[in-house]
């Protein structure tokens, strides 16, 4: 089964440099570019699109709540109309920059709290789907398997893709644990949680955190370097199957 190895990128802004985007681009097939609300800024967005273009990596929009201080991980009481508008705004901003660099926009993946809220709240999920459809019906919408977001995307006539996270822990209901300073990036138990309680079926896209891409250990019997070599060798090929990353 073909797998799209995906990562969040473009999270630097102003004087602050976050992540390792140039290194990450070597080992992913698609990238979610922050659109300036939870992270990123116009210059960073453009530089990140250029990195993706030069590496042959597909580009997607990564809209989040307007919460730079909280990195978009705090739930905000935004109405569905507000969510629709802020998502449309961010998609449009990145699409303009991508067009200027000769790069087509391929997908949309909501960020952080917006992503998690839309996974369970249909009105917000519908709002995101409407924004994507209003901008470009050909854009692919990413989301958790069985989530309200994917259901809303399908109802809106969009192509949807189910994803699993290789560097995040899961709750028993299949939702991801919100990252805070008190939750470690996967050390060892997190990946076990992906296999044991997370979505172990229907996953066609695997996401890695932009600044932790080679530190998670998807299989306990192999180190991060081995995973990196395998990903580099299998990038874009059907042979890179889900069990390579989800085997406990």
C-alpha positions as a printed Julia matrix, in Angstrom:
248×3 Matrix{Float64}:
   0.0    0.0    0.0
   1.47   3.4   -0.93
   2.18   5.7    1.99
   2.58   9.46   1.99
   5.13  10.44   4.64
   4.07  13.88   5.8
   5.38  16.55   8.16
   4.42  19.95   9.57
   6.91  22.6    8.48
   7.37  26.36   8.26
   6.9   26.96  11.98
   9.56  29.68  12.37
   8.45  33.3   12.55
  10.14  36.66  12.95
  13.38  36.27  14.88
  12.45  32.76  16.07
  13.76  29.68  14.29
  11.95  26.42  14.93
  12.27  22.98  13.42
  14.68  21.48  10.9
  12.78  21.97   7.67
  15.68  21.55   5.25
  16.58  18.19   6.81
  12.97  17.04   7.06
  12.34  17.71   3.36
  14.83  14.98   2.48
  12.59  12.27   3.89
   8.97  13.27   3.36
   6.67  13.22   0.36
   4.32  16.01   1.42
   4.53  18.99   3.76
   1.96  20.98   5.73
   3.08  24.6    5.69
   2.01  26.79   8.62
   0.03  29.76   7.33
   0.88  32.5    9.81
  -1.83  32.12  12.46
  -0.34  29.54  14.86
   3.17  29.74  13.38
   5.03  30.95  10.33
   5.09  34.33   8.62
   5.04  35.44   4.96
   8.79  35.17   4.52
   8.98  31.79   6.19
   6.02  30.53   4.16
   7.74  31.49   0.92
  11.1   30.03   1.93
   9.41  26.79   3.01
   7.54  26.47  -0.28
  10.84  26.89  -2.09
  12.44  24.16   0.03
   9.58  21.81  -0.78
   9.71  22.63  -4.47
  13.43  21.99  -4.68
  13.05  18.68  -2.81
  10.13  17.51  -4.94
   7.8   17.52  -1.93
   4.07  18.19  -2.33
   2.8   21.3   -0.55
  -0.35  21.66   1.55
  -1.86  24.33   3.76
  -1.75  23.9    7.54
  -4.32  26.36   8.93
  -4.77  26.78  12.66
  -6.39  29.02  15.23
  -4.98  32.57  15.56
  -2.98  31.58  18.64
   0.71  32.26  18.14
   1.46  32.24  21.87
  -0.16  28.84  22.35
   1.11  27.44  19.04
  -2.48  26.76  18.01
  -2.89  24.03  20.61
  -5.45  25.83  22.77
  -9.11  25.35  22.01
 -10.79  28.63  21.11
 -14.52  29.33  21.15
 -14.68  30.24  17.47
 -18.0   29.93  15.66
 -18.29  27.75  12.55
 -18.44  30.9   10.39
 -15.27  32.22  12.0
 -13.55  28.88  11.43
 -14.65  28.78   7.81
 -13.31  32.28   7.2
  -9.99  31.83   8.99
  -9.32  28.55   7.18
 -10.19  30.07   3.81
  -7.96  33.05   4.57
  -4.97  30.87   5.39
  -5.41  28.57   2.4
  -5.58  31.59   0.13
  -2.45  33.14   1.62
  -0.36  30.03   1.12
  -1.82  29.36  -2.32
  -0.77  32.84  -3.47
   2.78  32.3   -2.28
   2.89  28.81  -3.79
   1.62  30.12  -7.13
   4.35  32.76  -7.14
   6.9   29.94  -6.77
   5.31  27.75  -9.42
   4.07  25.2   -6.89
   0.53  23.77  -6.9
  -1.29  23.44  -3.6
  -2.33  19.83  -3.07
  -3.97  19.38   0.31
  -5.23  20.95   3.52
  -4.57  19.69   7.02
  -5.86  21.6   10.02
  -3.47  22.16  12.91
  -3.52  21.41  16.61
  -6.66  22.3   18.54
  -8.57  23.12  15.37
  -7.76  19.67  13.98
  -8.78  17.89  17.19
 -11.98  19.9   17.65
 -13.03  19.29  14.05
 -12.39  15.59  14.5
 -15.23  15.42  17.02
 -17.45  18.47  16.34
 -19.37  18.25  13.09
 -20.21  21.99  12.79
 -16.51  22.87  12.85
 -15.7   20.0   10.52
 -18.32  21.25   8.07
 -16.85  24.74   8.3
 -13.39  23.5    7.32
 -14.82  21.41   4.49
 -16.77  24.41   3.18
 -13.64  26.55   3.21
 -11.65  23.95   1.29
 -14.43  23.41  -1.24
 -14.94  27.15  -1.72
 -11.29  27.63  -2.56
 -10.59  24.55  -4.66
 -12.62  21.34  -4.81
  -9.57  19.4   -5.99
  -7.69  19.89  -2.7
  -7.34  16.79  -0.55
  -8.48  17.03   3.07
  -6.44  15.15   5.71
  -7.92  13.84   8.96
  -8.13  11.03  11.48
  -9.87   7.81  10.41
 -13.53   7.83  11.39
 -13.44  11.5   12.35
 -16.18  14.05  11.8
 -13.71  15.98   9.67
 -13.4   13.23   7.09
 -17.13  12.61   7.17
 -17.73  16.31   6.5
 -15.17  16.31   3.71
 -16.82  13.39   2.0
 -20.23  15.02   2.36
 -18.82  18.15   0.73
 -17.59  16.12  -2.23
 -13.92  16.41  -1.35
 -11.29  13.73  -1.62
 -10.24  12.78   1.91
  -7.2   10.93   3.25
  -6.95   9.14   6.59
  -3.75   9.63   8.52
  -1.89   8.2   11.49
   0.82   9.88  13.55
   4.17   8.15  13.96
   5.36  10.49  16.72
   2.24  10.97  18.81
   0.43   9.03  21.49
  -3.24   8.16  21.11
  -6.17   8.01  23.49
  -8.39   4.9   23.53
 -10.97   6.63  21.3
  -8.36   7.09  18.56
  -7.83  10.82  19.11
  -4.33  12.19  19.52
  -2.98  13.5   22.8
  -2.54  17.26  22.67
   1.16  18.06  22.87
   2.21  20.15  25.88
   5.38  20.55  27.89
   4.16  17.72  30.12
   3.76  15.14  27.34
   6.85  13.62  25.8
   7.22  13.1   22.07
   6.85   9.34  21.81
   9.79   7.81  23.7
   8.6    4.29  23.42
   5.04   3.98  24.69
   3.58   6.44  22.23
   4.16   4.31  19.17
   2.82   1.27  20.99
  -0.32   3.33  21.56
  -0.62   3.96  17.84
  -0.73   0.25  17.18
  -2.75  -0.74  20.22
  -5.42   1.94  20.4
  -4.96   4.2   17.41
  -6.24   3.83  13.87
  -4.65   0.63  12.64
  -6.72   0.44   9.46
  -7.38   2.8    6.61
  -4.26   4.88   7.15
  -2.74   6.1    3.89
  -0.71   9.01   5.21
   1.8    9.07   8.04
   2.64  12.32   9.81
   5.83  13.18  11.66
   6.49  16.25  13.82
   8.67  18.7   11.91
  11.38  19.05  14.55
  11.36  15.46  15.79
  11.3   13.52  12.57
  14.2   11.18  13.31
  13.95  10.91  17.07
  10.79   8.84  17.34
  11.31   5.08  17.25
   8.45   3.46  15.35
   9.88  -0.03  15.94
  11.65  -0.92  19.14
  14.09  -3.26  17.46
  15.44  -0.61  15.08
  16.97   2.78  15.65
  16.0    6.08  14.1
  18.8    5.91  11.55
  17.45   2.63  10.18
  13.99   4.13   9.84
  15.44   7.16   8.08
  17.34   4.98   5.61
  14.23   2.96   4.91
  12.1    6.03   4.38
  14.67   7.6    2.08
  14.92   4.39   0.11
  11.17   3.91  -0.16
   9.99   7.46  -0.65
   7.32   7.59  -3.3
   7.3    3.84  -3.85
   4.43   1.44  -3.09
   6.81  -0.78  -1.14
   6.82   1.63   1.81
   3.9    0.05   3.59
   2.13   1.03   6.8
   3.53  -1.88   8.79
   7.02  -0.47   8.39
   6.06   2.4   10.65
   3.35   0.91  12.84
   4.84  -2.45  13.76
   5.27  -2.55  17.55
